Short mmCIF file of C-alpha atoms in Angstrom, two decimals:
data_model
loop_
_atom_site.label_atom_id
_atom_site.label_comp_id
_atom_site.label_asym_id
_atom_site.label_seq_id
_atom_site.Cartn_x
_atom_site.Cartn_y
_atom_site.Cartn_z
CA UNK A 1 80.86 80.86 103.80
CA UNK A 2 78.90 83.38 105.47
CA UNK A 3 77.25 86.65 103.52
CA UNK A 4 77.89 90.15 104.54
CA UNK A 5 74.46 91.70 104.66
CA UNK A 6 73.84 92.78 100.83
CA UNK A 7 75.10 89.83 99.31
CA UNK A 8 72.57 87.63 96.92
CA UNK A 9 73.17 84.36 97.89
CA UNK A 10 75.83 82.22 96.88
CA UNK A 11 73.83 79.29 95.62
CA UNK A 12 73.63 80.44 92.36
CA UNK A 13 75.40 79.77 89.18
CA UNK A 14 76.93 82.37 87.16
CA UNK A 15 79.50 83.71 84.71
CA UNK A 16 82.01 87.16 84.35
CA UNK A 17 83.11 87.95 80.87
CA UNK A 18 85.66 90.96 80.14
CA UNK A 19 88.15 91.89 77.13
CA UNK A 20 90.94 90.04 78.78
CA UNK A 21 92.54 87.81 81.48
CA UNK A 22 95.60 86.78 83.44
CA UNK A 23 96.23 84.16 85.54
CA UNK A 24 98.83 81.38 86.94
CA UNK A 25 98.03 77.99 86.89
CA UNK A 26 98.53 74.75 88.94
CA UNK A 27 98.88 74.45 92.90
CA UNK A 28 102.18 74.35 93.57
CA UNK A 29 104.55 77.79 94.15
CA UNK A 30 106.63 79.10 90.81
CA UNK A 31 109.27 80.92 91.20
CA UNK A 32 112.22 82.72 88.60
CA UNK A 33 110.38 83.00 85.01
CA UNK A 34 107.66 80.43 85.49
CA UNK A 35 105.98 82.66 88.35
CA UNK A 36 104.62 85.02 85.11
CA UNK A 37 101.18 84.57 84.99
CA UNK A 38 100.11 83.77 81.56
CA UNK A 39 97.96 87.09 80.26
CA UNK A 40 95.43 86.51 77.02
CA UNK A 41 94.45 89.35 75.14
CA UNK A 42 91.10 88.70 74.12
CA UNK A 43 87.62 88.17 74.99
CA UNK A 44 87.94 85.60 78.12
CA UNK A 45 85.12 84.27 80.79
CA UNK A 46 84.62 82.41 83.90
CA UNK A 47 81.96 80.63 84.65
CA UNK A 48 80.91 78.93 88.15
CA UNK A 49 78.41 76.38 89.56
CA UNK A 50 75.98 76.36 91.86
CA UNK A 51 78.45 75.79 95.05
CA UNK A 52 80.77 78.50 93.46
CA UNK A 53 83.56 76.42 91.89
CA UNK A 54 84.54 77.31 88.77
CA UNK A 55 83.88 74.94 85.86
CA UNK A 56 85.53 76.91 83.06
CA UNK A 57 87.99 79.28 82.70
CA UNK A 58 89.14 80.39 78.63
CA UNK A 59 87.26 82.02 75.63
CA UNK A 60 84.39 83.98 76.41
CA UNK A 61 82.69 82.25 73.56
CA UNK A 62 82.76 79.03 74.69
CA UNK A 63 81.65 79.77 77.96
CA UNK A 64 78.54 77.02 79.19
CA UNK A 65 75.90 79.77 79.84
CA UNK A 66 75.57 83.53 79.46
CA UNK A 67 77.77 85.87 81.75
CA UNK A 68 75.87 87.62 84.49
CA UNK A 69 78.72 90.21 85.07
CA UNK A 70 80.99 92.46 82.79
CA UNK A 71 81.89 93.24 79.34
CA UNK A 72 83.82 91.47 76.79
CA UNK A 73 84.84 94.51 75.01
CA UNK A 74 86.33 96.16 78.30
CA UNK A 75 88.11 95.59 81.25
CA UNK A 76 90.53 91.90 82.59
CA UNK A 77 89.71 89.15 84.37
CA UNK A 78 92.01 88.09 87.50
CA UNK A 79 92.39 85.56 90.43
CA UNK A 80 91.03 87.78 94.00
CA UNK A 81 94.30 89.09 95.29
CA UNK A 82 95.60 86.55 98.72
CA UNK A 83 97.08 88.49 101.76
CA UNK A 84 99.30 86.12 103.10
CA UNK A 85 100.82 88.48 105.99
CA UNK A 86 98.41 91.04 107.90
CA UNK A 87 98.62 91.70 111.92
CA UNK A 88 94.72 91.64 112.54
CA UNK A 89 92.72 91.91 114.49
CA UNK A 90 94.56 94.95 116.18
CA UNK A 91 92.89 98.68 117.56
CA UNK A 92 94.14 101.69 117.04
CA UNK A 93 96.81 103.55 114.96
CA UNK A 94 100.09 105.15 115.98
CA UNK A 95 100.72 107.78 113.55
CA UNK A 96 102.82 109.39 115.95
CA UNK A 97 105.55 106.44 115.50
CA UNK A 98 105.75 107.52 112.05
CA UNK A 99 106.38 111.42 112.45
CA UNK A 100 109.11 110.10 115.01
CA UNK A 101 110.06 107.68 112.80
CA UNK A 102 110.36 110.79 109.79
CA UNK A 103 112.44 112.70 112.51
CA UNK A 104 115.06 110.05 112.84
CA UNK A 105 114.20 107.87 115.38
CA UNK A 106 114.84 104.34 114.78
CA UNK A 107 111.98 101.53 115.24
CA UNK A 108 114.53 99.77 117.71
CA UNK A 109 114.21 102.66 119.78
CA UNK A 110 110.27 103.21 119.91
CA UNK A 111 110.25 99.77 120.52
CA UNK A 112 112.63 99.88 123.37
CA UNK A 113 110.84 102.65 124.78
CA UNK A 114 107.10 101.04 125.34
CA UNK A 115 106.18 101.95 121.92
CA UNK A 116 105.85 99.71 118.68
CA UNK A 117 104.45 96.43 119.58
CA UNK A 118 104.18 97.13 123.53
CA UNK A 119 102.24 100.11 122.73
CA UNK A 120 99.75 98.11 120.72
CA UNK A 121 99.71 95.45 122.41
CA UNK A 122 98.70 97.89 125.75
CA UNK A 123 95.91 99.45 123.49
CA UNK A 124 94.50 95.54 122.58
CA UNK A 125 94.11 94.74 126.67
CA UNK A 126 92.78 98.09 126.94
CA UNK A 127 89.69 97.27 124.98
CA UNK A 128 87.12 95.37 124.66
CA UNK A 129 86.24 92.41 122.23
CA UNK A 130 83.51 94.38 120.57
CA UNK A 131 85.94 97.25 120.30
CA UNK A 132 88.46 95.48 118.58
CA UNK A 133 85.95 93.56 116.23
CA UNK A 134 84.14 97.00 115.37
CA UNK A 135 87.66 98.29 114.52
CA UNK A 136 88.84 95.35 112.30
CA UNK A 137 85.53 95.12 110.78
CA UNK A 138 85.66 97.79 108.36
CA UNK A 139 89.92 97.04 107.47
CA UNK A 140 88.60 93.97 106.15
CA UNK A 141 85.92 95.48 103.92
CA UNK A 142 88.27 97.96 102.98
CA UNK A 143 90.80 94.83 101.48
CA UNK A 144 87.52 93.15 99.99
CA UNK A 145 86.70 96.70 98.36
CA UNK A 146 90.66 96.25 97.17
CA UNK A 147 90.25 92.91 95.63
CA UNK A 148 91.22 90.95 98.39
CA UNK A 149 89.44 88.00 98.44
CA UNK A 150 92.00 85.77 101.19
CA UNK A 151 93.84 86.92 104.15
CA UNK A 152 95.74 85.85 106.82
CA UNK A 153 94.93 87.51 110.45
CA UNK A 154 97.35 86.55 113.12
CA UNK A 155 97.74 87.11 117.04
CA UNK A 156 100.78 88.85 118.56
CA UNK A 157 99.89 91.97 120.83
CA UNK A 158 98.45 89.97 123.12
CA UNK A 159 102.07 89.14 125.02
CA UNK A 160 100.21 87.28 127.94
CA UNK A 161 99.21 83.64 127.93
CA UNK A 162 95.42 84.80 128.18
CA UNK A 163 95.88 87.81 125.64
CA UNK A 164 97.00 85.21 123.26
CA UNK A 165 94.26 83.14 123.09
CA UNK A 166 91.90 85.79 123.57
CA UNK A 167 93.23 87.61 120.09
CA UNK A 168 93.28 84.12 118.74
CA UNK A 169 89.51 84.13 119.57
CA UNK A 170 88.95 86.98 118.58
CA UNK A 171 90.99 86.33 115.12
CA UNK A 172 88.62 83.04 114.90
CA UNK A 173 85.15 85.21 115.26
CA UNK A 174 86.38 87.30 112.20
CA UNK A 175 87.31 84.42 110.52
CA UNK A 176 83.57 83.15 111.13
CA UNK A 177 81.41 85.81 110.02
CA UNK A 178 83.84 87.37 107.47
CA UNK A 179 82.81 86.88 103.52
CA UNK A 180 86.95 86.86 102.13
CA UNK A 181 88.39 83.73 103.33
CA UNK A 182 90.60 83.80 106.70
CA UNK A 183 93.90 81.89 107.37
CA UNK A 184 94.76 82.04 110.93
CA UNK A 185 98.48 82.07 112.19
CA UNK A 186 99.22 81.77 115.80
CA UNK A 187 102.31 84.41 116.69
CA UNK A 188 103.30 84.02 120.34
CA UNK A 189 106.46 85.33 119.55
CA UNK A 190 106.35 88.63 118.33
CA UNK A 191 107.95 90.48 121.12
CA UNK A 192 108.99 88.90 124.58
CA UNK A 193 106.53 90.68 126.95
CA UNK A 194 107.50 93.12 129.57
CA UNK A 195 108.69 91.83 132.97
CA UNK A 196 109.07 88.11 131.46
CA UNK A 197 112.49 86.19 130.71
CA UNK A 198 112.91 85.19 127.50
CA UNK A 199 113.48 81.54 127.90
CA UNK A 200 110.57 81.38 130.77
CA UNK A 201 107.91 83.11 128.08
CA UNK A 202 109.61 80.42 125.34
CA UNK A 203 108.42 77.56 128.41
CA UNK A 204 105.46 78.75 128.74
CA UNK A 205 104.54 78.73 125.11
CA UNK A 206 106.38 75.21 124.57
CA UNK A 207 104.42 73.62 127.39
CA UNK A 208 100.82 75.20 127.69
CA UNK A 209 100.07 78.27 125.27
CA UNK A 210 101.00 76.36 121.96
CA UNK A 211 99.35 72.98 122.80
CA UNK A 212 96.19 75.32 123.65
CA UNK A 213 96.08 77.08 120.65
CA UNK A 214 96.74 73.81 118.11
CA UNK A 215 93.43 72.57 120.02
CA UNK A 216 91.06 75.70 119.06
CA UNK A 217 92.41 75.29 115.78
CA UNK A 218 95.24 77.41 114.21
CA UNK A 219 96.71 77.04 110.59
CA UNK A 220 100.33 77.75 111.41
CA UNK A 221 102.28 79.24 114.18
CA UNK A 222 105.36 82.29 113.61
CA UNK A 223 108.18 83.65 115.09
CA UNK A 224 109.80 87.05 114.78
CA UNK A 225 113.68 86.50 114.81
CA UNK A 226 115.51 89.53 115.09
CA UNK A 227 117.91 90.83 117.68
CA UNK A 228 115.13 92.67 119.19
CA UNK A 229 112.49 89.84 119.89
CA UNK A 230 114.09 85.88 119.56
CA UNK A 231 116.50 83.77 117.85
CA UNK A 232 117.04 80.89 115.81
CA UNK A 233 117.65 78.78 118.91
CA UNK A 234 113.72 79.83 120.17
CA UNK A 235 112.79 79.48 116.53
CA UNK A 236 113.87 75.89 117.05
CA UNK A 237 112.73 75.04 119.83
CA UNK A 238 109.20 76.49 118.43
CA UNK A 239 109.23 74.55 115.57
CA UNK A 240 109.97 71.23 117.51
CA UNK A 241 107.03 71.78 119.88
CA UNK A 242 104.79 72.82 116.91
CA UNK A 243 105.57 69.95 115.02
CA UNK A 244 103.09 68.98 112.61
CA UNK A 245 101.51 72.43 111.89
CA UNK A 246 103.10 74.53 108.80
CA UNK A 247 105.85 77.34 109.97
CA UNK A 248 106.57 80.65 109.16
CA UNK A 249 109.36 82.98 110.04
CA UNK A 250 109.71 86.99 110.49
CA UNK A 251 113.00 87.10 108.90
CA UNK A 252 116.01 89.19 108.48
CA UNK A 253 113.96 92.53 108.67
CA UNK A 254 116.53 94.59 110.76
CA UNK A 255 119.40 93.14 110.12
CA UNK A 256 121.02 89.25 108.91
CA UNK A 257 120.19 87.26 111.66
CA UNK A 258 120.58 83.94 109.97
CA UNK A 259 117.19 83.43 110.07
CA UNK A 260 116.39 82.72 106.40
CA UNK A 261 118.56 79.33 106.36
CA UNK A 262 117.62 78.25 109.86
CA UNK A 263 114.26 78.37 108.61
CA UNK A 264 114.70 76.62 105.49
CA UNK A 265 116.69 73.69 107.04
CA UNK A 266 113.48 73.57 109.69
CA UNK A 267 111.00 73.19 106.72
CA UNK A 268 109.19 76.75 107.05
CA UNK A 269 106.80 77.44 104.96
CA UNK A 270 107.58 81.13 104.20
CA UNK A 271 110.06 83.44 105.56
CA UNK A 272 108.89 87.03 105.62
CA UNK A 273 110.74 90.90 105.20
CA UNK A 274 114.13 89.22 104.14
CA UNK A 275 115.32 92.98 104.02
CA UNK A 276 118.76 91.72 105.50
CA UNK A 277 119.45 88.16 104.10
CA UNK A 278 122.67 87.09 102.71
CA UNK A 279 123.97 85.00 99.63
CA UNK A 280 123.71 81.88 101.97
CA UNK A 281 120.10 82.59 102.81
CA UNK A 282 118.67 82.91 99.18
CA UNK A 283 120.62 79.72 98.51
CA UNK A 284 119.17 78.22 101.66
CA UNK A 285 115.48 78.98 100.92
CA UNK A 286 115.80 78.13 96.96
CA UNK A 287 117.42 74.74 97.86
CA UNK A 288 114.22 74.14 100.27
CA UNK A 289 111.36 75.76 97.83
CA UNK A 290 110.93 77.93 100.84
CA UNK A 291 108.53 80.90 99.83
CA UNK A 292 109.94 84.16 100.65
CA UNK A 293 107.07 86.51 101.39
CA UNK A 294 108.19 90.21 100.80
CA UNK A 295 106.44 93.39 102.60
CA UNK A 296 107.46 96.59 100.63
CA UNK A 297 104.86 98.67 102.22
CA UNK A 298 106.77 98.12 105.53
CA UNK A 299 110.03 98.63 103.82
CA UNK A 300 109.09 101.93 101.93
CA UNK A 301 107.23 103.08 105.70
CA UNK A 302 110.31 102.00 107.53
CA UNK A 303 113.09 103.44 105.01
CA UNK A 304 114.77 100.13 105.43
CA UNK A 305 116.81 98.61 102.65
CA UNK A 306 114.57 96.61 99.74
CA UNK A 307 115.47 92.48 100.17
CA UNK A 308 117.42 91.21 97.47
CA UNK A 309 114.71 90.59 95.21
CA UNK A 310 116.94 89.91 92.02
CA UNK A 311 119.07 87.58 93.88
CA UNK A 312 115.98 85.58 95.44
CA UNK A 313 114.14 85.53 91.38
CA UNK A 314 117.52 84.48 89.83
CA UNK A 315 118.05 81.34 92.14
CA UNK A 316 114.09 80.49 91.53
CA UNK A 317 113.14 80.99 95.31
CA UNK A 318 109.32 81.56 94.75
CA UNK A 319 107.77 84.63 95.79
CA UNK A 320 104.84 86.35 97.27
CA UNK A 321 103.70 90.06 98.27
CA UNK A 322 101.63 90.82 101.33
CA UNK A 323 100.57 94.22 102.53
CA UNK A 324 101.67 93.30 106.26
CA UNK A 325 98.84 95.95 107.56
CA UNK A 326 99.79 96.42 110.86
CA UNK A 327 99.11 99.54 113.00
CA UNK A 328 102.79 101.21 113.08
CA UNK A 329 104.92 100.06 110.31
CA UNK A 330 102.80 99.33 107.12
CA UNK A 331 98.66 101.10 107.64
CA UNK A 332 98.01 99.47 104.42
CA UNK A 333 95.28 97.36 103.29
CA UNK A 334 95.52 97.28 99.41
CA UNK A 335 96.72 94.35 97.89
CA UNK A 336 97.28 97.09 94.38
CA UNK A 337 98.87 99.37 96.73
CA UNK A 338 101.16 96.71 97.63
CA UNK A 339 101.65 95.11 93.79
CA UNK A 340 102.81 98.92 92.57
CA UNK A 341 105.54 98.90 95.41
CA UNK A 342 106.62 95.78 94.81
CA UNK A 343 106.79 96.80 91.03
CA UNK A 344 109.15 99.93 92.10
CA UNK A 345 111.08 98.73 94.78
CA UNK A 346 111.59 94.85 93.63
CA UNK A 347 111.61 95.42 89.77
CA UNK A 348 109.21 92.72 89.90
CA UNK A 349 107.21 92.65 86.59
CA UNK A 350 103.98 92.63 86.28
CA UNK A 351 102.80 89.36 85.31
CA UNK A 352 105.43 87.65 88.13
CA UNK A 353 103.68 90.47 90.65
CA UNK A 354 100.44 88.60 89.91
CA UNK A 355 101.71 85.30 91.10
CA UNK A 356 102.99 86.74 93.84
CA UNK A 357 99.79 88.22 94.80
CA UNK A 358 97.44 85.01 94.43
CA UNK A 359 99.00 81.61 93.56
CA UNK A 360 102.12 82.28 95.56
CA UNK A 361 100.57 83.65 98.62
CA UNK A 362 98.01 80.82 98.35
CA UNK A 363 100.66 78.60 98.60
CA UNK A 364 101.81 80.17 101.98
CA UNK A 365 98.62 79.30 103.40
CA UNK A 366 98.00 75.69 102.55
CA UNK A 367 94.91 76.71 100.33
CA UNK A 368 96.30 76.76 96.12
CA UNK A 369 94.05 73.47 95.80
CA UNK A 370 91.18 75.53 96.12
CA UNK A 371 92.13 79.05 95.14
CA UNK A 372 95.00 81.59 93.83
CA UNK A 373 93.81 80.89 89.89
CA UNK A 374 91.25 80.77 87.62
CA UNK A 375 90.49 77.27 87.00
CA UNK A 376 88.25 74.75 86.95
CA UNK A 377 87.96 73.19 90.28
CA UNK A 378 89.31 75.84 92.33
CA UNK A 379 86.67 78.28 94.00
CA UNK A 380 85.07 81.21 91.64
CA UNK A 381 87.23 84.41 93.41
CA UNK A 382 87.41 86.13 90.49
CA UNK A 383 88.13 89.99 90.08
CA UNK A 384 87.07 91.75 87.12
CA UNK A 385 89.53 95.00 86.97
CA UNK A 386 89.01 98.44 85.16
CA UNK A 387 92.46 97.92 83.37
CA UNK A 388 93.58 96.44 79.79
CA UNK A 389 96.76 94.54 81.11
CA UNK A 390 97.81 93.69 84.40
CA UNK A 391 100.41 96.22 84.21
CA UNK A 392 98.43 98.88 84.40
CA UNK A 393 97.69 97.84 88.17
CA UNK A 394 101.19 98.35 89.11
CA UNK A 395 101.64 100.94 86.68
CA UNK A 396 99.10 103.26 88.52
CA UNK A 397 99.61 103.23 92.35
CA UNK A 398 96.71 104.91 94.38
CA UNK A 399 94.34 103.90 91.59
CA UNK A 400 91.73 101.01 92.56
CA UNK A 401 91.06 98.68 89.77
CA UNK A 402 88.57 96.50 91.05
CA UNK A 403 85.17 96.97 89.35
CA UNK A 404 83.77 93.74 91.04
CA UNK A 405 85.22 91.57 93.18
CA UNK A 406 83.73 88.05 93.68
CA UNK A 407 84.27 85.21 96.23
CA UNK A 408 82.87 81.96 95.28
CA UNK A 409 81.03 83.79 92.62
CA UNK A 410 79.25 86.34 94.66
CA UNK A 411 79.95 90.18 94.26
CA UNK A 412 80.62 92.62 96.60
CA UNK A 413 78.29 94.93 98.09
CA UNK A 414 80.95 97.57 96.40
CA UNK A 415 81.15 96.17 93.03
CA UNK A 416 80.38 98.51 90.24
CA UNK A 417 79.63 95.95 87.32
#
C-alpha cells in the first residue's frame, strides 16, 4: 500500500476508541435478517499491529494498548465503506444529459443519438492519460474523504480493442498509487462500438481482447445485458471464454431481460441495477447465493423504477449498495449518499444498509477475508463517524459522518480526530 503525500506511515501500531460500534462479521455474504450488522452501544475500540491488521475488535477497556484516535464518550466505530460498482477512470461530466433527461428524453434515446456512453467514451480517446488520471485523481479522494476505503474501477468507454486496454492501464496506475484499495473489473461490453457488428466485436473480445486483459491482470470481467447493448447469449459466450475469473452482470436496468437467472445459472458473482427483474429472477439469484448489487443513485438520477428490494430480502438473496459514479447517470461518489437512498428507496434498514455497504460488497470483490468488518485478522479500515447509531447515517442524507477514516490503520489527510 502506497501513501498519499501526508500520510504518517503505516508501520505503526495503533488503536481508535469511540462511544459505540457496528459491524458484520465473518467472510461470507448474509442476506434476509442475518445481513444486520450487530450495533453495541457502549464504549468499543480497535486496535491494529504494526502491518495494519487488526488484532482486537470489542470493549474499549480491554483494548491491548492505549487508543491513538477518538473518544469513548462520543462518536461509532464502523468497517470503511466498499464501492463495489464505480465506472472509473472516466473524464468529463455530461450535465447536459441530465437537463434532457429532466425534459423527457429517455436514456435509450441519448444513447442512440451519440450521447451516453458514446459520448464518453469519445471524450476518454480525446484525452490524454495524464488528463484522465488528473481527473480521477481527486473523485477518489473525494470517496476516501466519504469513508470509502475499497472500490472497484472498471473499463468500458474505451469501445476499441486498444481503448480497452489502455483504460485498463490506466485503471491499473490508479490502482497502484491510490491509498483506498482498488478492485479492477474488465467491461468490454458496455456498449457495442460504433461501426462494429455485434457478434464481430463479441469475436474479437472472445479471441484476443479478453485473453489480453486476464494476462495484465484483471479481477473479474462484466457485461451489460440490456436490449440496448448485449444479451444473454453474448453473456454466455463471455462467461465461457472468461472461464476461471469471477463474473458480474449489468442486469435488468431498463427493462426484464432475463438476465438475473442467466446469470445465476452461469455462476456470477453479482448482478447489478435489477430495476426490472421478475419473480423467477429473485428466485434464480437466491437459489445461487448470487449477490445482487443495487445502484439507487442511478435509479433516483434516472427516474427508473426501484428493484424489488423486499422481494430480493424476503427470499435471502444477499445484498450490496454501490454508488455506480459514472459521468451521466449517477455523479456520485459518497458511499453515505448512497446508504440514505438506499434507506428511502429500498426500505432497507439501517443496520442491513451497513452490510450492504462493507461485508456484502466485499464479498463482490473476492476480498471479505481481508476486509468488510472489524475483526481480528482482517485489515484495520476502520471509520470513526460523528453519529450515535448507524442510523443516523441514513437518517441524514447530504451530511458527512466521517471524522477519520483509516486504511490499514492510517488516517486520512482529511480526518478531523
Amino acid at each position: 500500500m502506497q501513501a498519499l503525500p501526508g500520510y504518517p506511515s503505516p508501520m505503526a501500531r495503533g488503536a481508535v476508541v469511540a462511544a459505540a460500534m457496528a459491524t458484520a462479521v465473518g467472510a461470507a455474504p448474509r442476506g434476509n435478517e442475518a445481513m444486520a450488522a450487530v450495533e453495541t452501544q457502549a464504549p468499543s475500540g480497535v486496535a491494529w499491529d504494526d502491518d495494519g491488521t487488526i488484532v482486537f475488535a470489542g470493549a474499549a477497556a480491554d483494548l491491548p494498548w492505549e487508543p491513538t484516535i477518538g473518544s469513548a464518550d462520543a462518536g461509532m466505530l464502523v468497517p470503511g465503506f466498499v464501492d463495489c460498482h464505480t465506472h472509473l477512470p472516466f473524464v468529463g461530466w455530461r450535465a447536459d444529459e441530465f437537463e434532457a433527461r429532466l425534459r423527457g428524453v429517455s436514456y435509450a434515446e441519448l444513447h442512440g443519438s451519440e450521447g451516453g456512453i458514446y459520448r464518453s467514451s469519445r471524450l476518454f480517446h480525446e484525452a490524454t492519460d495524464d488528463e484522465v488520471l488528473a481527473f480521477c485523481r481527486p473523485l477518489l479522494a473525494e470517496m476516501l474523504a466519504h469513508g470509502t476505503t475499497t472500490v472497484e474501477l472498471k473499463t468500458g468507454y474505451g469501445l476499441t480493442a486498444d481503448g480497452e486496454l489502455r483504460e485498463l492501464a490506466l485503471a491499473q496506475r490508479l490502482r497502484d498509487e491510490a491509498t483506498l484499495t482498488c478492485s479492477i473489473t474488465f467491461l468490454p461490453c458496455h456498449a457495442v462500438p460504433k461501426g462494429t457488428d455485434r457478434d464481430a466485436w463479441l469475436d474479437t473480445v472472445t479471441s484476443s481482447l479478453l485473453p489480453a486483459a486476464i494476462a495484465s491482470g484483471i479481477d473479474a470481467v462484466d457485461i451489460y445485458v440490456e436490449d440496448i447493448a448485449f444479451s444473454i447469449g453474448d453473456l454466455e459466450r463471455l462467461a465461457a471464454a472468461a472461464a476461471g475469473v469471477p463474473l458480474r452482470v449489468h442486469g435488468d436496468q431498463l427493462g426484464d431481460t432475463g438476465a438475473a437467472a442467466a446469470a445465476a445459472r452461469l455462476g456470477a458473482r453479482s448482478v447489478d441495477h435489477l430495476n426490472h427483474t421478475s419473480p423467477e429472477g429473485v428466485e434464480a439469484l437466491a437459489a445461487a447465493g448470487t449477490i445482487a448489487v443495487l445502484l439507487p443513485a442511478s435509479t433516483a438520477f434516472m427516474g427508473l423504477d426501484p428493484a424489488p428490494a423486499a422481494e430480493l430480502r424476503a427470499a435471502g438473496v444477499p445484498i450490496a449498495v454501490a454508488t455506480d459514479c459514472n459521468p451521466g447517470t449517477s455523479p456520485v461518489v459518497s458511499m453515505p449518499q448512497a446508504i440514505a437512498a438506499a434507506a428511502s428507496i429500498y426500505r432497507i434498514p439501517p443496520l442491513e444498509a451497513l452490510t450492504a455497504a462493507t461485508l456484502n460488497p466485499a464479498c463482490v470483490l473476492g476480498l471479505a477475508d481481508r476486509l468488510g468488518t472489524l475483526e481480528p485478522g482482517k485489515r484495520a479500515d476502520v471509520l470513526l463517524l460523528d453519529a450515535p447509531s448507524f442510523a443516523h447515517v441514513p437518517y441524514r442524507p447530504g451530511h458527512d459522518p466521517v471524522r477519520a477514516a483509516l486504511v490499514g490503520g492510517v488516517a486520512s489527510p482529511t480526518s478531523q480526530a
